[in-house]
Amino acid sequence: MSIEQLDFSIKNSKNILLVSHINPDGDTLGSMCGFYSLIKDNYKKNCDMAAVSDIPVTYSFLPYIDKAKNINDIDTSREYDLVINLDIADIGRCADAKILFEKAKKTINIDHHETNIGYADINIIQPDAAATAEVLVEISEKLGLKISKETATCLYVGIMTDTGCFRFSNTTQKTMEYAGKMISSGLNPAEIYQKCYESNSKNLVLFQSYCVNKAQFSNDDKIAYTIIYKKDFEKFRNDGEDFTEGLTEKLRAIKTTEIAFVVKELSANLSKVSMRSRQVNIAQICSSFGGGGHKLAAGAVIKANPDNAVKLILEEIKSKNLC
Ligand code: AMP
Ligand code: MN
Ligand code: MN
């Protein structure tokens, strides 16, 4: 039903905007560029793409990523016929693109976060899907859309990165089948893996080791966390990478860890938490701070300095009796 409405809406819109989330990852960017590619090939339409924060250099190889505009370069007084949010768990995560979303004649929300409340006119939310890119493969199959090598590359990156290279518990038979279908377009999985995971700068690896090195532990080592202050970032030069990508997983990799989190200082009294678990539903912990995500991978922005944010998180885990 919603998929037919999506098809109808694209066909009947002259100007379309695709939006990715703040602090973009491989899924939101792969889904945005993959959908751009699908619309170009199958509907013969060019659409705009909005990035609401800097795109990590790691993803500069994605087909069509050069067509994405920073939100500051888009006229925000514009009224789009259709705005499509990709991998955006809540409306706040489209940051400055929210104004364009609210003004649009029609809005669509394609996502896989269980905390997504369905804030658009048309909502295609599949919490069982490993990635938003996986939802897009399914949509393409149902609508009989042609998937070019460019589209497949983008969607493969979305699926691969959100499943931690097909290792996380969100990986299903369907995930593998869809990834296989993407590979059948002729892309090279090893090459894409290297671009995403083995193209880090020396500084990124040193920075992450430094953060792991100063990790702290609580509840008999069941909780592992590290705090990153602004001054920590200043010690390592960053030429445009997402320096914290994959860091929380490094703490979860410790055998005793049940909940791992990284708290990053954003500004005075504002911190970002990135949380991972083995079994505990941490989406509910992050939701209580106004964030959200998945059962085993969630995040939130907390109005507190990093040390107080840690205290609040530990209290929340304790009060919910989670580990
Ligand atoms: P991260 O730790 O930033 O990699 O995010 C883990 C998961 O939680 C991702 O699926 C994010 O989309 C989601 N997430 C992170 N931060 C937030 C937030 N502030 N609100 C809602 N979902 C979030
Ligand atoms: Mn994402
Ligand atoms: Mn995702």
mmCIF file of C-alpha atoms and ligand atoms in Angstrom:
data_model
loop_
_atom_site.group_PDB
_atom_site.id
_atom_site.type_symbol
_atom_site.label_atom_id
_atom_site.label_comp_id
_atom_site.label_asym_id
_atom_site.label_seq_id
_atom_site.Cartn_x
_atom_site.Cartn_y
_atom_site.Cartn_z
ATOM 1 C CA MET A 1 0.000 0.000 0.000
ATOM 2 C CA SER A 2 2.588 2.563 1.091
ATOM 3 C CA ILE A 3 4.938 1.345 -1.628
ATOM 4 C CA GLU A 4 2.325 2.091 -4.317
ATOM 5 C CA GLN A 5 1.799 5.505 -2.723
ATOM 6 C CA LEU A 6 5.539 6.079 -2.868
ATOM 7 C CA ASP A 7 5.604 5.155 -6.567
ATOM 8 C CA PHE A 8 2.598 7.408 -7.238
ATOM 9 C CA SER A 9 4.137 10.320 -5.317
ATOM 10 C CA ILE A 10 7.445 10.134 -7.204
ATOM 11 C CA LYS A 11 5.640 9.989 -10.553
ATOM 12 C CA ASN A 12 3.529 13.005 -9.623
ATOM 13 C CA SER A 13 6.246 15.246 -8.225
ATOM 14 C CA LYS A 14 8.300 17.698 -10.211
ATOM 15 C CA ASN A 15 10.850 18.528 -7.567
ATOM 16 C CA ILE A 16 11.986 15.988 -5.023
ATOM 17 C CA LEU A 17 14.435 16.268 -2.138
ATOM 18 C CA LEU A 18 16.169 13.303 -0.515
ATOM 19 C CA VAL A 19 17.478 13.868 3.014
ATOM 20 C CA SER A 20 20.131 11.996 5.027
ATOM 21 C CA HIS A 21 20.604 12.236 8.794
ATOM 22 C CA ILE A 22 22.961 14.322 10.908
ATOM 23 C CA ASN A 23 26.424 12.754 11.463
ATOM 24 C CA PRO A 24 25.806 10.580 8.419
ATOM 25 C CA ASP A 25 26.764 6.920 8.230
ATOM 26 C CA GLY A 26 27.010 4.466 5.338
ATOM 27 C CA ASP A 27 23.327 3.563 5.479
ATOM 28 C CA THR A 28 21.825 7.045 5.311
ATOM 29 C CA LEU A 29 24.308 8.115 2.576
ATOM 30 C CA GLY A 30 24.100 4.842 0.635
ATOM 31 C CA SER A 31 20.300 4.986 0.810
ATOM 32 C CA MET A 32 20.187 8.614 -0.297
ATOM 33 C CA CYS A 33 22.534 8.120 -3.270
ATOM 34 C CA GLY A 34 20.996 4.733 -4.092
ATOM 35 C CA PHE A 35 17.514 6.228 -4.171
ATOM 36 C CA TYR A 36 18.790 9.153 -6.270
ATOM 37 C CA SER A 37 20.161 6.595 -8.721
ATOM 38 C CA LEU A 38 16.899 4.600 -8.761
ATOM 39 C CA ILE A 39 14.818 7.713 -9.423
ATOM 40 C CA LYS A 40 17.185 8.862 -12.172
ATOM 41 C CA ASP A 41 17.171 5.479 -13.966
ATOM 42 C CA ASN A 42 13.543 4.457 -13.461
ATOM 43 C CA TYR A 43 11.563 7.694 -13.294
ATOM 44 C CA LYS A 44 13.923 9.775 -15.471
ATOM 45 C CA LYS A 45 13.969 12.508 -12.857
ATOM 46 C CA ASN A 46 16.790 14.331 -11.158
ATOM 47 C CA CYS A 47 16.245 15.133 -7.537
ATOM 48 C CA ASP A 48 18.122 17.153 -4.949
ATOM 49 C CA MET A 49 20.031 15.538 -2.113
ATOM 50 C CA ALA A 50 20.621 17.258 1.225
ATOM 51 C CA ALA A 51 23.439 16.535 3.648
ATOM 52 C CA VAL A 52 22.743 18.228 6.980
ATOM 53 C CA SER A 53 26.285 17.805 8.269
ATOM 54 C CA ASP A 54 29.676 17.079 6.751
ATOM 55 C CA ILE A 55 29.989 13.886 4.742
ATOM 56 C CA PRO A 56 32.883 11.730 6.047
ATOM 57 C CA VAL A 57 35.601 11.439 3.368
ATOM 58 C CA THR A 58 35.331 7.640 3.622
ATOM 59 C CA TYR A 59 32.084 7.833 1.655
ATOM 60 C CA SER A 60 33.327 10.139 -1.088
ATOM 61 C CA PHE A 61 33.549 7.113 -3.412
ATOM 62 C CA LEU A 62 29.755 6.597 -3.404
ATOM 63 C CA PRO A 63 28.230 7.129 -6.838
ATOM 64 C CA TYR A 64 26.440 10.521 -7.044
ATOM 65 C CA ILE A 65 27.639 11.699 -3.615
ATOM 66 C CA ASP A 66 29.139 14.740 -5.386
ATOM 67 C CA LYS A 67 25.572 15.796 -6.257
ATOM 68 C CA ALA A 68 24.596 16.055 -2.577
ATOM 69 C CA LYS A 69 24.394 19.629 -1.331
ATOM 70 C CA ASN A 70 25.132 20.854 2.127
ATOM 71 C CA ILE A 71 21.926 22.201 3.660
ATOM 72 C CA ASN A 72 23.550 25.645 3.928
ATOM 73 C CA ASP A 73 23.696 25.765 0.119
ATOM 74 C CA ILE A 74 20.019 24.932 -0.359
ATOM 75 C CA ASP A 75 17.360 27.619 -0.453
ATOM 76 C CA THR A 76 15.334 26.723 2.642
ATOM 77 C CA SER A 77 12.421 28.945 1.622
ATOM 78 C CA ARG A 78 11.721 26.497 -1.195
ATOM 79 C CA GLU A 79 8.612 24.329 -1.237
ATOM 80 C CA TYR A 80 9.371 20.852 -2.575
ATOM 81 C CA ASP A 81 6.606 18.666 -3.998
ATOM 82 C CA LEU A 82 8.102 15.709 -2.192
ATOM 83 C CA VAL A 83 10.668 15.309 0.594
ATOM 84 C CA ILE A 84 11.918 11.809 1.383
ATOM 85 C CA ASN A 85 13.798 11.155 4.638
ATOM 86 C CA LEU A 86 16.116 8.154 4.614
ATOM 87 C CA ASP A 87 17.243 6.334 7.757
ATOM 88 C CA ILE A 88 16.001 9.221 9.916
ATOM 89 C CA ALA A 89 14.646 7.836 13.201
ATOM 90 C CA ASP A 90 13.085 11.108 14.272
ATOM 91 C CA ILE A 91 12.436 14.432 12.635
ATOM 92 C CA GLY A 92 15.064 16.197 14.771
ATOM 93 C CA ARG A 93 17.767 14.096 13.082
ATOM 94 C CA CYS A 94 17.235 15.979 9.808
ATOM 95 C CA ALA A 95 18.475 19.108 11.606
ATOM 96 C CA ASP A 96 18.247 22.175 9.353
ATOM 97 C CA ALA A 97 16.406 20.232 6.634
ATOM 98 C CA LYS A 98 13.395 20.051 8.983
ATOM 99 C CA ILE A 99 12.101 23.337 7.614
ATOM 100 C CA LEU A 100 12.053 21.906 4.060
ATOM 101 C CA PHE A 101 10.370 18.739 5.320
ATOM 102 C CA GLU A 102 7.658 20.719 7.081
ATOM 103 C CA LYS A 103 7.000 22.931 4.055
ATOM 104 C CA ALA A 104 6.833 20.084 1.527
ATOM 105 C CA LYS A 105 3.548 19.222 -0.178
ATOM 106 C CA LYS A 106 4.116 15.533 0.573
ATOM 107 C CA THR A 107 6.562 13.731 2.866
ATOM 108 C CA ILE A 108 7.872 10.174 2.984
ATOM 109 C CA ASN A 109 9.843 8.463 5.745
ATOM 110 C CA ILE A 110 11.770 5.300 4.806
ATOM 111 C CA ASP A 111 13.508 3.734 7.775
ATOM 112 C CA HIS A 112 14.254 0.677 9.910
ATOM 113 C CA HIS A 113 14.472 2.133 13.442
ATOM 114 C CA GLU A 114 11.972 0.653 15.873
ATOM 115 C CA THR A 115 11.731 4.014 17.661
ATOM 116 C CA ASN A 116 10.511 5.779 14.501
ATOM 117 C CA ILE A 117 6.963 6.974 15.237
ATOM 118 C CA GLY A 118 5.988 7.490 11.584
ATOM 119 C CA TYR A 119 6.124 11.279 11.403
ATOM 120 C CA ALA A 120 5.562 11.666 7.627
ATOM 121 C CA ASP A 121 2.530 11.446 5.294
ATOM 122 C CA ILE A 122 3.742 8.081 3.988
ATOM 123 C CA ASN A 123 5.792 5.880 6.327
ATOM 124 C CA ILE A 124 7.672 2.779 5.238
ATOM 125 C CA ILE A 125 9.318 1.568 8.433
ATOM 126 C CA GLN A 126 10.618 -1.969 8.720
ATOM 127 C CA PRO A 127 12.302 -2.610 12.088
ATOM 128 C CA ASP A 128 13.225 -6.143 10.965
ATOM 129 C CA ALA A 129 15.310 -4.820 8.087
ATOM 130 C CA ALA A 130 19.035 -4.602 8.804
ATOM 131 C CA ALA A 131 19.344 -1.263 7.023
ATOM 132 C CA THR A 132 17.259 1.359 5.279
ATOM 133 C CA ALA A 133 19.147 0.296 2.140
ATOM 134 C CA GLU A 134 17.651 -3.188 2.614
ATOM 135 C CA VAL A 135 14.160 -1.616 2.648
ATOM 136 C CA LEU A 136 15.054 0.113 -0.624
ATOM 137 C CA VAL A 137 16.070 -3.180 -2.259
ATOM 138 C CA GLU A 138 12.695 -4.615 -1.259
ATOM 139 C CA ILE A 139 10.864 -1.570 -2.601
ATOM 140 C CA SER A 140 12.795 -1.887 -5.894
ATOM 141 C CA GLU A 141 11.861 -5.570 -6.170
ATOM 142 C CA LYS A 142 8.187 -4.905 -5.465
ATOM 143 C CA LEU A 143 8.028 -2.070 -7.989
ATOM 144 C CA GLY A 144 10.142 -3.947 -10.536
ATOM 145 C CA LEU A 145 12.729 -1.150 -10.685
ATOM 146 C CA LYS A 146 15.998 -1.590 -12.558
ATOM 147 C CA ILE A 147 19.019 -1.682 -10.239
ATOM 148 C CA SER A 148 22.146 -0.377 -11.972
ATOM 149 C CA LYS A 149 25.669 -1.074 -10.755
ATOM 150 C CA GLU A 150 25.721 2.463 -9.285
ATOM 151 C CA THR A 151 22.470 1.861 -7.375
ATOM 152 C CA ALA A 152 23.727 -1.538 -6.201
ATOM 153 C CA THR A 153 27.021 -0.061 -4.961
ATOM 154 C CA CYS A 154 25.179 2.509 -2.844
ATOM 155 C CA LEU A 155 22.677 0.040 -1.404
ATOM 156 C CA TYR A 156 25.373 -2.565 -0.765
ATOM 157 C CA VAL A 157 27.340 0.019 1.251
ATOM 158 C CA GLY A 158 24.211 0.783 3.324
ATOM 159 C CA ILE A 159 23.598 -2.883 4.097
ATOM 160 C CA MET A 160 27.259 -3.726 4.689
ATOM 161 C CA THR A 161 27.946 -0.841 7.077
ATOM 162 C CA ASP A 162 24.754 -1.169 9.165
ATOM 163 C CA THR A 163 25.409 -4.889 9.676
ATOM 164 C CA GLY A 164 29.106 -4.346 10.554
ATOM 165 C CA CYS A 165 29.982 -6.377 7.442
ATOM 166 C CA PHE A 166 27.212 -8.940 7.916
ATOM 167 C CA ARG A 167 28.261 -9.779 11.493
ATOM 168 C CA PHE A 168 25.661 -8.070 13.701
ATOM 169 C CA SER A 169 22.482 -9.757 14.907
ATOM 170 C CA ASN A 170 20.362 -7.740 12.473
ATOM 171 C CA THR A 171 21.841 -9.815 9.615
ATOM 172 C CA THR A 172 19.220 -12.212 8.247
ATOM 173 C CA GLN A 173 18.873 -14.579 5.306
ATOM 174 C CA LYS A 174 17.065 -11.767 3.478
ATOM 175 C CA THR A 175 19.956 -9.387 4.195
ATOM 176 C CA MET A 176 22.381 -11.833 2.578
ATOM 177 C CA GLU A 177 20.066 -12.503 -0.365
ATOM 178 C CA TYR A 178 19.648 -8.807 -1.056
ATOM 179 C CA ALA A 179 23.388 -8.188 -0.672
ATOM 180 C CA GLY A 180 23.987 -11.078 -3.102
ATOM 181 C CA LYS A 181 21.559 -9.508 -5.532
ATOM 182 C CA MET A 182 23.550 -6.269 -5.329
ATOM 183 C CA ILE A 183 26.783 -8.181 -6.006
ATOM 184 C CA SER A 184 25.176 -9.729 -9.104
ATOM 185 C CA SER A 185 25.198 -6.246 -10.654
ATOM 186 C CA GLY A 186 28.960 -6.640 -11.019
ATOM 187 C CA LEU A 187 30.299 -4.749 -8.030
ATOM 188 C CA ASN A 188 33.431 -5.897 -6.221
ATOM 189 C CA PRO A 189 32.679 -6.605 -2.510
ATOM 190 C CA ALA A 190 36.335 -6.745 -1.440
ATOM 191 C CA GLU A 191 37.027 -3.385 -3.048
ATOM 192 C CA ILE A 192 34.015 -1.808 -1.310
ATOM 193 C CA TYR A 193 35.049 -3.359 2.004
ATOM 194 C CA GLN A 194 38.520 -1.843 1.663
ATOM 195 C CA LYS A 195 37.126 1.570 0.823
ATOM 196 C CA CYS A 196 34.870 1.543 3.881
ATOM 197 C CA TYR A 197 37.058 -0.204 6.458
ATOM 198 C CA GLU A 198 40.663 -0.257 5.388
ATOM 199 C CA SER A 199 41.146 3.289 4.227
ATOM 200 C CA ASN A 200 41.498 4.887 7.658
ATOM 201 C CA SER A 201 44.089 7.525 8.342
ATOM 202 C CA LYS A 202 46.856 6.825 10.836
ATOM 203 C CA ASN A 203 45.347 9.483 13.113
ATOM 204 C CA LEU A 204 41.948 7.795 13.215
ATOM 205 C CA VAL A 205 43.455 4.487 14.330
ATOM 206 C CA LEU A 206 45.645 6.218 16.933
ATOM 207 C CA PHE A 207 42.702 8.281 18.178
ATOM 208 C CA GLN A 208 40.499 5.206 18.615
ATOM 209 C CA SER A 209 43.276 3.319 20.409
ATOM 210 C CA TYR A 210 43.693 6.303 22.729
ATOM 211 C CA CYS A 211 39.944 6.307 23.485
ATOM 212 C CA VAL A 212 39.926 2.555 24.137
ATOM 213 C CA ASN A 213 43.016 2.942 26.302
ATOM 214 C CA LYS A 214 41.210 5.320 28.660
ATOM 215 C CA ALA A 215 38.013 3.245 28.880
ATOM 216 C CA GLN A 216 36.309 2.881 32.253
ATOM 217 C CA PHE A 217 34.357 -0.067 33.587
ATOM 218 C CA SER A 218 31.459 -0.513 35.973
ATOM 219 C CA ASN A 219 29.112 -3.271 37.279
ATOM 220 C CA ASP A 220 31.825 -5.956 37.331
ATOM 221 C CA ASP A 221 32.959 -4.898 33.854
ATOM 222 C CA LYS A 222 29.485 -5.451 32.415
ATOM 223 C CA ILE A 223 29.432 -1.781 31.466
ATOM 224 C CA ALA A 224 32.327 -0.371 29.433
ATOM 225 C CA TYR A 225 32.527 3.275 28.407
ATOM 226 C CA THR A 226 34.867 5.980 27.350
ATOM 227 C CA ILE A 227 34.543 9.753 27.423
ATOM 228 C CA ILE A 228 35.819 11.925 24.609
ATOM 229 C CA TYR A 229 36.342 15.575 25.451
ATOM 230 C CA LYS A 230 36.783 18.252 22.826
ATOM 231 C CA LYS A 231 40.438 18.529 23.804
ATOM 232 C CA ASP A 232 40.940 14.853 22.914
ATOM 233 C CA PHE A 233 39.948 15.569 19.317
ATOM 234 C CA GLU A 234 42.412 18.424 19.208
ATOM 235 C CA LYS A 235 45.313 16.048 19.874
ATOM 236 C CA PHE A 236 44.788 14.229 16.575
ATOM 237 C CA ARG A 237 44.448 16.028 13.258
ATOM 238 C CA ASN A 238 41.288 15.030 11.397
ATOM 239 C CA ASP A 239 41.013 15.550 7.650
ATOM 240 C CA GLY A 240 37.309 14.835 7.430
ATOM 241 C CA GLU A 241 36.797 11.307 8.747
ATOM 242 C CA ASP A 242 34.170 10.222 11.263
ATOM 243 C CA PHE A 243 36.646 9.581 14.075
ATOM 244 C CA THR A 244 34.202 7.668 16.286
ATOM 245 C CA GLU A 245 32.770 5.267 13.686
ATOM 246 C CA GLY A 246 33.096 1.711 15.032
ATOM 247 C CA LEU A 247 34.572 2.833 18.354
ATOM 248 C CA THR A 248 31.700 1.671 20.576
ATOM 249 C CA GLU A 249 31.865 -1.795 18.996
ATOM 250 C CA LYS A 250 35.479 -2.048 20.156
ATOM 251 C CA LEU A 251 34.268 -1.801 23.768
ATOM 252 C CA ARG A 252 31.432 -4.247 23.146
ATOM 253 C CA ALA A 253 34.025 -6.705 21.823
ATOM 254 C CA ILE A 254 35.305 -7.260 25.368
ATOM 255 C CA LYS A 255 33.942 -10.612 26.538
ATOM 256 C CA THR A 256 32.465 -9.270 29.791
ATOM 257 C CA THR A 257 30.720 -6.251 28.228
ATOM 258 C CA GLU A 258 26.941 -6.238 28.242
ATOM 259 C CA ILE A 259 26.498 -2.526 27.552
ATOM 260 C CA ALA A 260 29.118 -0.312 25.915
ATOM 261 C CA PHE A 261 28.890 3.397 25.323
ATOM 262 C CA VAL A 262 30.931 6.352 24.152
ATOM 263 C CA VAL A 263 30.124 9.836 25.408
ATOM 264 C CA LYS A 264 31.354 12.673 23.242
ATOM 265 C CA GLU A 265 31.435 16.325 24.304
ATOM 266 C CA LEU A 266 29.588 18.400 21.687
ATOM 267 C CA SER A 267 29.543 21.783 23.419
ATOM 268 C CA ALA A 268 29.211 23.112 26.958
ATOM 269 C CA ASN A 269 26.474 21.022 28.568
ATOM 270 C CA LEU A 270 25.725 18.990 25.471
ATOM 271 C CA SER A 271 26.975 15.433 24.916
ATOM 272 C CA LYS A 272 26.316 12.721 22.378
ATOM 273 C CA VAL A 273 26.071 9.119 23.509
ATOM 274 C CA SER A 274 26.579 6.188 21.209
ATOM 275 C CA MET A 275 25.521 2.899 22.814
ATOM 276 C CA ARG A 276 25.794 -0.797 21.917
ATOM 277 C CA SER A 277 24.765 -3.963 23.736
ATOM 278 C CA ARG A 278 24.768 -7.730 23.326
ATOM 279 C CA GLN A 279 21.195 -8.383 24.509
ATOM 280 C CA VAL A 280 19.857 -5.538 26.625
ATOM 281 C CA ASN A 281 17.358 -3.278 24.852
ATOM 282 C CA ILE A 282 19.260 -0.013 24.905
ATOM 283 C CA ALA A 283 16.875 1.807 22.548
ATOM 284 C CA GLN A 284 14.725 2.311 25.670
ATOM 285 C CA ILE A 285 17.672 3.817 27.594
ATOM 286 C CA CYS A 286 18.439 6.246 24.772
ATOM 287 C CA SER A 287 14.732 7.034 24.287
ATOM 288 C CA SER A 288 14.538 8.217 27.887
ATOM 289 C CA PHE A 289 17.080 10.914 26.922
ATOM 290 C CA GLY A 290 15.119 11.889 23.809
ATOM 291 C CA GLY A 291 17.173 9.711 21.447
ATOM 292 C CA GLY A 292 16.473 6.278 20.042
ATOM 293 C CA GLY A 293 17.679 3.678 17.584
ATOM 294 C CA HIS A 294 17.680 -0.094 17.578
ATOM 295 C CA LYS A 295 17.547 -2.671 20.361
ATOM 296 C CA LEU A 296 21.318 -3.278 20.284
ATOM 297 C CA ALA A 297 22.582 0.004 18.754
ATOM 298 C CA ALA A 298 21.177 3.327 19.833
ATOM 299 C CA GLY A 299 22.135 6.906 20.544
ATOM 300 C CA ALA A 300 21.029 10.180 22.067
ATOM 301 C CA VAL A 301 22.077 13.759 22.631
ATOM 302 C CA ILE A 302 22.023 14.571 26.344
ATOM 303 C CA LYS A 303 21.818 18.072 27.803
ATOM 304 C CA ALA A 304 24.732 17.667 30.218
ATOM 305 C CA ASN A 305 28.501 17.832 30.204
ATOM 306 C CA PRO A 306 30.161 14.456 29.468
ATOM 307 C CA ASP A 307 30.840 13.526 33.115
ATOM 308 C CA ASN A 308 27.273 14.267 34.157
ATOM 309 C CA ALA A 309 25.955 12.487 31.065
ATOM 310 C CA VAL A 310 27.842 9.353 32.177
ATOM 311 C CA LYS A 311 26.304 9.645 35.662
ATOM 312 C CA LEU A 312 22.807 10.013 34.189
ATOM 313 C CA ILE A 313 23.306 7.015 31.895
ATOM 314 C CA LEU A 314 24.628 4.791 34.700
ATOM 315 C CA GLU A 315 21.687 5.847 36.895
ATOM 316 C CA GLU A 316 19.234 5.098 34.097
ATOM 317 C CA ILE A 317 20.719 1.611 33.567
ATOM 318 C CA LYS A 318 20.550 0.993 37.315
ATOM 319 C CA SER A 319 17.002 2.279 37.723
ATOM 320 C CA LYS A 320 15.813 0.056 34.880
ATOM 321 C CA ASN A 321 17.716 -2.851 36.417
ATOM 322 C CA LEU A 322 19.233 -3.668 33.070
ATOM 323 C CA CYS A 323 22.521 -5.248 34.056
HETATM 324 P P1 AMP B 1 25.314 5.780 16.588
HETATM 325 O O1 AMP B 1 25.687 5.331 17.938
HETATM 326 O O2 AMP B 1 25.328 7.256 16.413
HETATM 327 O O3 AMP B 1 26.026 5.020 15.514
HETATM 328 O O4 AMP B 1 23.787 5.387 16.437
HETATM 329 C C1 AMP B 1 23.315 4.090 16.683
HETATM 330 C C2 AMP B 1 21.880 3.996 16.195
HETATM 331 O O5 AMP B 1 21.051 4.844 16.976
HETATM 332 C C3 AMP B 1 21.744 4.459 14.762
HETATM 333 O O6 AMP B 1 20.851 3.596 14.126
HETATM 334 C C4 AMP B 1 21.210 5.838 14.868
HETATM 335 O O7 AMP B 1 20.379 6.161 13.799
HETATM 336 C C5 AMP B 1 20.434 5.835 16.175
HETATM 337 N N1 AMP B 1 20.590 7.129 16.844
HETATM 338 C C6 AMP B 1 21.750 7.721 17.185
HETATM 339 N N2 AMP B 1 21.542 8.913 17.784
HETATM 340 C C7 AMP B 1 20.202 9.079 17.821
HETATM 341 C C8 AMP B 1 19.341 10.120 18.298
HETATM 342 N N3 AMP B 1 19.806 11.240 18.855
HETATM 343 N N4 AMP B 1 18.011 9.947 18.145
HETATM 344 C C9 AMP B 1 17.521 8.837 17.582
HETATM 345 N N5 AMP B 1 18.271 7.820 17.114
HETATM 346 C C10 AMP B 1 19.585 7.930 17.226
HETATM 347 MN MN MN B 2 22.048 5.652 10.208
HETATM 348 MN MN MN B 3 20.380 2.477 9.276
#
